[in-house]
Short mmCIF file of C-alpha atoms in Angstrom, two decimals:
data_model
loop_
_atom_site.label_atom_id
_atom_site.label_comp_id
_atom_site.label_asym_id
_atom_site.label_seq_id
_atom_site.Cartn_x
_atom_site.Cartn_y
_atom_site.Cartn_z
CA MET A 28 -48.16 15.64 34.38
CA THR A 29 -50.38 14.14 37.02
CA LEU A 30 -53.77 12.98 35.80
CA ASP A 31 -55.36 15.80 37.82
CA ALA A 32 -53.13 18.24 35.94
CA VAL A 33 -54.15 16.68 32.62
CA ARG A 34 -57.80 17.05 33.63
CA ALA A 35 -57.38 20.67 34.72
CA TYR A 36 -55.50 21.54 31.53
CA ALA A 37 -58.12 19.86 29.33
CA ARG A 38 -60.98 21.59 31.12
CA ALA A 39 -59.31 25.00 30.99
CA THR A 40 -58.55 24.61 27.30
CA LEU A 41 -62.05 23.48 26.37
CA THR A 42 -63.57 26.30 28.41
CA ARG A 43 -61.30 28.78 26.68
CA VAL A 44 -62.69 27.90 23.25
CA GLY A 45 -66.27 28.39 24.43
CA LEU A 46 -67.50 24.87 25.18
CA ALA A 47 -70.39 24.76 27.68
CA PRO A 48 -69.55 23.41 31.19
CA ALA A 49 -71.45 20.13 30.82
CA HIS A 50 -69.60 19.35 27.58
CA VAL A 51 -66.28 20.42 29.10
CA ALA A 52 -66.62 17.91 31.93
CA ALA A 53 -67.66 15.02 29.66
CA VAL A 54 -65.08 15.62 26.93
CA ALA A 55 -62.22 16.20 29.39
CA GLU A 56 -62.77 12.80 31.02
CA THR A 57 -62.37 11.07 27.66
CA ILE A 58 -59.09 12.91 27.11
CA VAL A 59 -57.84 12.02 30.59
CA ALA A 60 -58.72 8.37 29.94
CA GLY A 61 -56.66 8.39 26.74
CA GLU A 62 -53.56 9.74 28.50
CA ARG A 63 -54.05 7.49 31.52
CA ASP A 64 -54.19 4.36 29.39
CA GLY A 65 -51.23 5.20 27.16
CA CYS A 66 -53.35 6.02 24.11
CA GLY A 67 -51.65 9.25 23.04
CA ALA A 68 -53.69 9.56 19.84
CA HIS A 69 -56.81 9.84 22.02
CA GLY A 70 -55.32 11.97 24.81
CA LEU A 71 -54.42 15.66 24.92
CA TYR A 72 -53.73 15.59 21.20
CA ARG A 73 -57.50 15.42 20.74
CA LEU A 74 -57.82 18.94 22.18
CA LEU A 75 -56.54 20.17 18.81
CA VAL A 76 -59.32 18.27 17.07
CA ALA A 77 -62.01 19.42 19.50
CA ALA A 78 -60.94 23.05 19.44
CA TYR A 79 -60.81 23.13 15.66
CA SER A 80 -64.31 21.65 15.42
CA VAL A 81 -65.63 24.32 17.78
CA GLY A 82 -63.79 27.06 15.92
CA CYS A 83 -65.08 26.07 12.48
CA ARG A 84 -68.59 25.67 13.90
CA VAL A 85 -68.89 22.00 13.14
CA VAL A 86 -69.98 21.36 16.73
CA VAL A 87 -72.70 23.18 18.68
CA PRO A 88 -70.77 24.17 21.84
CA ASP A 89 -73.81 24.51 24.13
CA ALA A 90 -76.02 21.74 22.72
CA VAL A 91 -78.42 20.12 25.19
CA PRO A 92 -79.06 16.45 24.33
CA VAL A 93 -82.67 15.23 24.35
CA LEU A 94 -83.52 11.78 25.72
CA ASP A 95 -86.34 9.74 24.16
CA ARG A 96 -87.27 6.53 26.00
CA ARG A 97 -88.87 4.39 23.31
CA ALA A 98 -91.07 1.41 24.07
CA GLY A 99 -89.26 -1.82 24.82
CA GLY A 100 -85.51 -1.86 24.74
CA VAL A 101 -84.77 1.11 22.48
CA VAL A 102 -83.45 4.40 23.86
CA ARG A 103 -82.64 7.39 21.66
CA VAL A 104 -80.67 10.54 22.38
CA ASP A 105 -80.61 13.47 19.97
CA GLY A 106 -77.28 15.19 20.61
CA ARG A 107 -78.43 18.40 18.88
CA GLY A 108 -75.08 18.76 17.17
CA GLY A 109 -72.93 18.64 20.29
CA PHE A 110 -70.08 16.30 21.19
CA ALA A 111 -71.03 12.64 21.65
CA GLN A 112 -69.72 12.30 25.20
CA LEU A 113 -72.51 14.33 26.81
CA ALA A 114 -75.14 12.60 24.69
CA PHE A 115 -73.90 9.24 25.95
CA ASP A 116 -73.95 10.47 29.55
CA THR A 117 -77.53 11.59 28.98
CA GLY A 118 -78.69 8.17 27.78
CA ARG A 119 -76.50 5.82 29.82
CA ASP A 120 -78.77 5.24 32.80
CA ALA A 121 -81.82 4.77 30.58
CA LEU A 122 -79.91 2.20 28.54
CA VAL A 123 -78.84 0.32 31.67
CA ASP A 124 -82.41 0.30 32.99
CA ALA A 125 -83.76 -0.96 29.66
CA ALA A 126 -81.15 -3.73 29.50
CA ARG A 127 -82.01 -4.82 33.05
CA ALA A 128 -85.72 -4.88 32.20
CA ASN A 129 -85.47 -6.60 28.81
CA GLY A 130 -82.21 -8.54 28.88
CA ILE A 131 -81.03 -6.57 25.85
CA ALA A 132 -81.36 -2.91 24.91
CA ALA A 133 -80.00 -0.44 22.37
CA LEU A 134 -79.04 3.21 22.64
CA ALA A 135 -79.15 5.16 19.38
CA ILE A 136 -77.20 8.41 19.71
CA THR A 137 -77.86 10.70 16.76
CA ASN A 138 -76.76 14.10 15.53
CA VAL A 139 -73.46 14.19 17.43
CA VAL A 140 -69.87 15.11 16.66
CA HIS A 141 -67.54 12.20 17.45
CA PHE A 142 -63.77 12.58 17.74
CA ALA A 143 -62.73 10.06 20.40
CA ALA A 144 -62.40 6.36 21.12
CA LEU A 145 -65.42 4.21 21.97
CA TRP A 146 -63.93 2.18 24.80
CA PRO A 147 -64.69 4.70 27.61
CA GLU A 148 -68.38 4.33 26.81
CA VAL A 149 -68.22 0.54 26.61
CA GLU A 150 -66.33 0.37 29.91
CA ALA A 151 -68.95 2.56 31.60
CA LEU A 152 -71.51 -0.16 30.81
CA VAL A 153 -69.24 -3.09 31.67
CA GLU A 154 -68.73 -1.50 35.10
CA ARG A 155 -72.48 -2.05 35.58
CA GLY A 156 -72.08 -5.76 34.83
CA LEU A 157 -73.35 -5.52 31.25
CA VAL A 158 -71.89 -6.87 28.03
CA ALA A 159 -71.65 -4.03 25.51
CA LEU A 160 -71.05 -3.47 21.81
CA ALA A 161 -70.65 -0.01 20.23
CA VAL A 162 -70.15 1.18 16.65
CA THR A 163 -69.90 4.56 14.95
CA ALA A 164 -69.16 5.76 11.44
CA ASN A 165 -67.35 9.03 10.64
CA HIS A 166 -65.99 10.85 7.58
CA ALA A 167 -65.36 8.94 4.35
CA TRP A 168 -61.59 8.50 4.61
CA VAL A 169 -61.21 4.77 3.89
CA ALA A 170 -61.33 2.92 0.60
CA PRO A 171 -63.07 -0.46 0.34
CA ALA A 172 -60.89 -3.49 -0.33
CA GLY A 173 -60.13 -3.58 -4.05
CA GLY A 174 -60.71 0.17 -4.43
CA THR A 175 -58.67 3.32 -3.87
CA GLN A 176 -61.29 6.00 -3.28
CA PRO A 177 -62.84 6.81 0.14
CA VAL A 178 -66.24 5.35 0.98
CA PHE A 179 -66.05 4.31 4.65
CA GLY A 180 -65.02 6.05 7.79
CA THR A 181 -62.47 4.44 10.08
CA ASN A 182 -65.65 2.95 11.57
CA PRO A 183 -64.50 1.62 14.95
CA ILE A 184 -66.03 -1.28 16.84
CA ALA A 185 -65.79 -1.61 20.63
CA PHE A 186 -66.84 -4.57 22.76
CA GLY A 187 -66.77 -5.13 26.50
CA TRP A 188 -67.22 -8.18 28.74
CA PRO A 189 -67.27 -7.98 32.56
CA ARG A 190 -64.93 -10.26 34.50
CA ALA A 191 -65.50 -10.97 38.17
CA GLY A 192 -62.49 -10.09 40.27
CA GLY A 193 -60.42 -8.87 37.33
CA VAL A 194 -60.13 -6.21 34.71
CA PRO A 195 -62.83 -6.39 32.02
CA PHE A 196 -62.19 -7.58 28.51
CA VAL A 197 -62.55 -4.48 26.33
CA PHE A 198 -61.35 -3.97 22.80
CA ASP A 199 -61.74 -0.97 20.54
CA PHE A 200 -60.32 -0.94 17.05
CA ALA A 201 -60.87 0.84 13.79
CA THR A 202 -61.85 -1.21 10.78
CA SER A 203 -59.19 0.77 8.90
CA ALA A 204 -55.62 -0.52 8.91
CA VAL A 205 -54.78 2.09 11.54
CA ALA A 206 -56.48 4.97 13.32
CA ARG A 207 -56.42 8.24 11.40
CA GLY A 208 -54.98 9.97 14.45
CA GLU A 209 -51.99 7.63 14.28
CA ILE A 210 -51.27 8.74 10.72
CA GLU A 211 -51.60 12.36 11.79
CA LEU A 212 -49.09 11.81 14.60
CA HIS A 213 -46.62 10.43 12.03
CA ARG A 214 -47.20 13.49 9.87
CA ARG A 215 -46.54 15.79 12.80
CA ALA A 216 -43.35 13.89 13.61
CA GLY A 217 -42.17 13.86 10.00
CA SER A 218 -41.89 10.07 9.96
CA ALA A 219 -42.82 7.59 7.26
CA ILE A 220 -45.69 5.09 7.56
CA PRO A 221 -45.96 1.51 6.25
CA ALA A 222 -46.85 1.34 2.55
CA ASP A 223 -49.98 -0.75 3.25
CA TRP A 224 -51.72 1.94 5.33
CA GLY A 225 -53.21 3.86 2.45
CA HIS A 226 -53.18 5.38 -1.02
CA THR A 227 -52.31 8.73 -2.53
CA PRO A 228 -55.19 10.70 -4.11
CA ASP A 229 -54.40 9.04 -7.48
CA GLY A 230 -54.53 5.57 -5.91
CA SER A 231 -50.79 4.87 -5.68
CA ASP A 232 -49.09 3.26 -2.71
CA THR A 233 -47.10 5.60 -0.45
CA THR A 234 -45.23 5.87 2.84
CA ASP A 235 -45.99 9.61 3.12
CA PRO A 236 -48.60 10.20 5.86
CA ALA A 237 -49.69 13.51 4.32
CA ALA A 238 -50.42 11.79 1.02
CA VAL A 239 -52.61 9.20 2.73
CA LEU A 240 -54.44 11.88 4.70
CA ALA A 241 -55.19 13.59 1.39
CA GLY A 242 -56.01 10.31 -0.36
CA ALA A 243 -57.53 7.21 1.20
CA MET A 244 -56.75 4.85 4.04
CA ARG A 245 -57.03 1.07 3.72
CA THR A 246 -59.14 -1.35 5.70
CA PHE A 247 -57.40 -3.92 7.89
CA GLY A 248 -57.44 -7.52 6.74
CA GLY A 249 -58.49 -6.70 3.20
CA HIS A 250 -62.05 -7.76 2.39
CA LYS A 251 -62.76 -8.81 6.00
CA GLY A 252 -62.13 -5.33 7.37
CA SER A 253 -64.05 -3.91 4.43
CA ALA A 254 -67.11 -6.02 5.29
CA LEU A 255 -66.94 -4.94 8.94
CA ALA A 256 -66.63 -1.30 7.89
CA LEU A 257 -69.75 -1.67 5.75
CA MET A 258 -71.60 -3.31 8.66
CA VAL A 259 -70.76 -0.32 10.88
CA GLU A 260 -71.78 2.07 8.12
CA LEU A 261 -75.25 0.49 8.03
CA LEU A 262 -75.76 0.06 11.79
CA ALA A 263 -74.64 3.58 12.74
CA GLY A 264 -76.18 5.24 9.70
CA PRO A 265 -79.47 4.21 8.06
CA LEU A 266 -80.56 1.89 10.91
CA ILE A 267 -80.69 4.77 13.39
CA GLY A 268 -81.58 7.47 10.86
CA ASP A 269 -78.22 9.19 10.75
CA LEU A 270 -75.51 10.07 8.23
CA THR A 271 -73.24 7.70 6.36
CA SER A 272 -69.55 8.58 6.25
CA ALA A 273 -69.91 9.95 2.71
CA GLU A 274 -72.83 12.12 3.83
CA SER A 275 -70.88 13.32 6.86
CA ILE A 276 -67.90 14.52 4.84
CA ALA A 277 -70.22 16.14 2.31
CA TRP A 278 -71.97 17.99 5.17
CA ASP A 279 -68.57 19.13 6.43
CA ALA A 280 -68.17 21.01 3.14
CA GLY A 281 -64.41 21.32 3.31
CA ARG A 282 -64.18 22.65 6.86
CA LYS A 283 -62.18 19.55 7.89
CA GLY A 284 -63.90 19.31 11.25
CA SER A 285 -64.79 16.16 13.18
CA PRO A 286 -67.50 13.88 11.76
CA LEU A 287 -71.20 14.45 12.38
CA GLY A 288 -73.28 11.31 12.68
CA GLY A 289 -74.55 8.64 15.02
CA GLU A 290 -73.54 5.83 17.32
CA LEU A 291 -75.28 2.58 18.15
CA ILE A 292 -74.63 0.91 21.50
CA ILE A 293 -76.10 -2.48 22.37
CA ALA A 294 -76.13 -3.57 26.02
CA LEU A 295 -76.81 -7.15 27.16
CA ASP A 296 -77.56 -8.21 30.71
CA PRO A 297 -76.22 -11.71 31.48
CA ALA A 298 -78.91 -12.17 34.14
CA GLY A 299 -81.57 -11.41 31.56
CA PHE A 300 -80.30 -14.25 29.37
CA LEU A 301 -79.35 -16.73 32.07
CA GLY A 302 -81.27 -15.91 35.24
CA ASP A 303 -79.78 -17.59 38.30
CA ALA A 304 -77.21 -19.34 36.12
CA ALA A 305 -75.54 -16.04 35.11
CA ALA A 306 -72.73 -16.20 37.67
CA GLU A 307 -71.92 -19.82 36.80
CA GLN A 308 -71.84 -19.14 33.06
CA MET A 309 -69.76 -15.99 33.41
CA ALA A 310 -67.30 -18.04 35.47
CA ARG A 311 -67.16 -20.61 32.65
CA ALA A 312 -66.07 -17.83 30.32
CA GLU A 313 -62.97 -17.38 32.44
CA SER A 314 -61.62 -20.69 31.13
CA VAL A 315 -61.30 -19.04 27.70
CA PHE A 316 -59.30 -16.16 29.12
CA ALA A 317 -57.16 -18.59 31.10
CA ALA A 318 -56.37 -20.55 27.93
CA ILE A 319 -55.15 -17.34 26.29
CA GLU A 320 -53.21 -15.89 29.19
CA GLY A 321 -51.82 -19.25 30.28
CA GLN A 322 -49.70 -19.49 27.14
CA GLY A 323 -48.34 -15.97 27.49
CA ALA A 324 -50.67 -14.38 24.95
CA ARG A 325 -52.21 -11.00 25.67
CA VAL A 326 -55.95 -10.37 25.92
CA SER A 327 -56.92 -7.27 23.98
CA GLY A 328 -57.11 -4.20 26.21
CA ALA A 329 -54.84 -5.65 28.89
CA ARG A 330 -52.06 -3.18 28.13
CA ARG A 331 -54.31 -0.20 28.81
CA HIS A 332 -55.46 -1.62 32.13
CA ALA A 333 -51.91 -2.48 33.17
CA LEU A 334 -50.86 1.14 32.59
CA ARG A 335 -53.66 2.64 34.68
CA PRO A 336 -52.23 2.16 38.17
CA VAL A 337 -48.83 3.33 36.93
CA SER A 338 -50.33 6.50 35.43
CA GLU A 339 -52.41 7.15 38.52
CA ARG A 340 -49.33 6.82 40.71
CA ASP A 341 -46.60 8.40 38.57
CA GLY A 342 -48.48 10.61 36.12
CA VAL A 343 -47.91 10.62 32.36
CA TRP A 344 -45.30 12.04 30.01
CA VAL A 345 -46.68 14.73 27.71
CA SER A 346 -44.81 16.37 24.85
CA ARG A 347 -43.98 20.02 25.52
CA ALA A 348 -44.20 20.64 21.78
CA LEU A 349 -47.76 19.29 21.82
CA LEU A 350 -48.76 21.56 24.71
CA ASP A 351 -47.23 24.55 22.93
CA ASP A 352 -49.15 23.62 19.78
CA ILE A 353 -52.41 23.32 21.74
CA ASP A 354 -51.89 26.67 23.45
CA ARG A 355 -51.10 28.34 20.13
CA THR A 356 -54.16 26.79 18.47
CA MET A 357 -56.39 27.79 21.37
CA GLY A 358 -55.26 31.38 20.98
CA ASP A 359 -56.27 31.31 17.33
CA VAL A 360 -59.66 29.75 18.06
CA ALA A 361 -60.49 31.85 21.12
#
């Protein structure tokens, strides 16, 4: 499929399930970005997740986000129960303006349903020349290191750094051992997963993806990933007045929809920190990238950026079985 075809299909599908036009446009672009960058778990597959959340009334399909420009460098957006993408679009310019004025600013997005990666939002700020950090919690699916019962969400962290004349440095990873969507893709394919990805409901090790989805996932890096997951839980929960992962899954009440909660995005303006020396100091940072790339190592996010021109030129391969599954699910929801 060409990327235009992916976009048209995503928009038509989201419209079919009753999502309002503004949400359709914002959500579809996230899905296109996932396919374009070779991130299948965040591409068209996510239409199944979005449609289900609309169908089980986890998400408010016509929610209108409300922007609140706080004093200083704090911007808030109440998503009113809608998808996070439109809430971010609503607050992005205010966040950029606040970062330019103060050197550093924060956007607290609350009361939103989040089902996608964070890197599209981080990249939207990096494109403006800002350094950005984003975190969000979700449903309690992940056990802390040393435990076997869910407490954390997959709790991703995304960071972006602008690079003059080159692709930006952007990473986005879950604090769990793997993204939940990746486990779901293994379940759909009937394939086993590594034994260190999660636990069965009784706490045993397993290579069965369905057992992990019913039980608990593990953090990456043991106690280090666990500490980062807890940090995200606090920043994207109590700090901005929103739900923890345990509260989100309790609110879901067995509907198995996407998580309801918040997202914290911090934007930093190099010029605000460095003044006229910003360009010189940003250029100094390139020596770090050169030291990595010069020995053949890969900078995180480089694979996605390398795929973009290929996808834009040649299109992307999409599973016919997935499209059939989406169409069948849409019929049930609509």
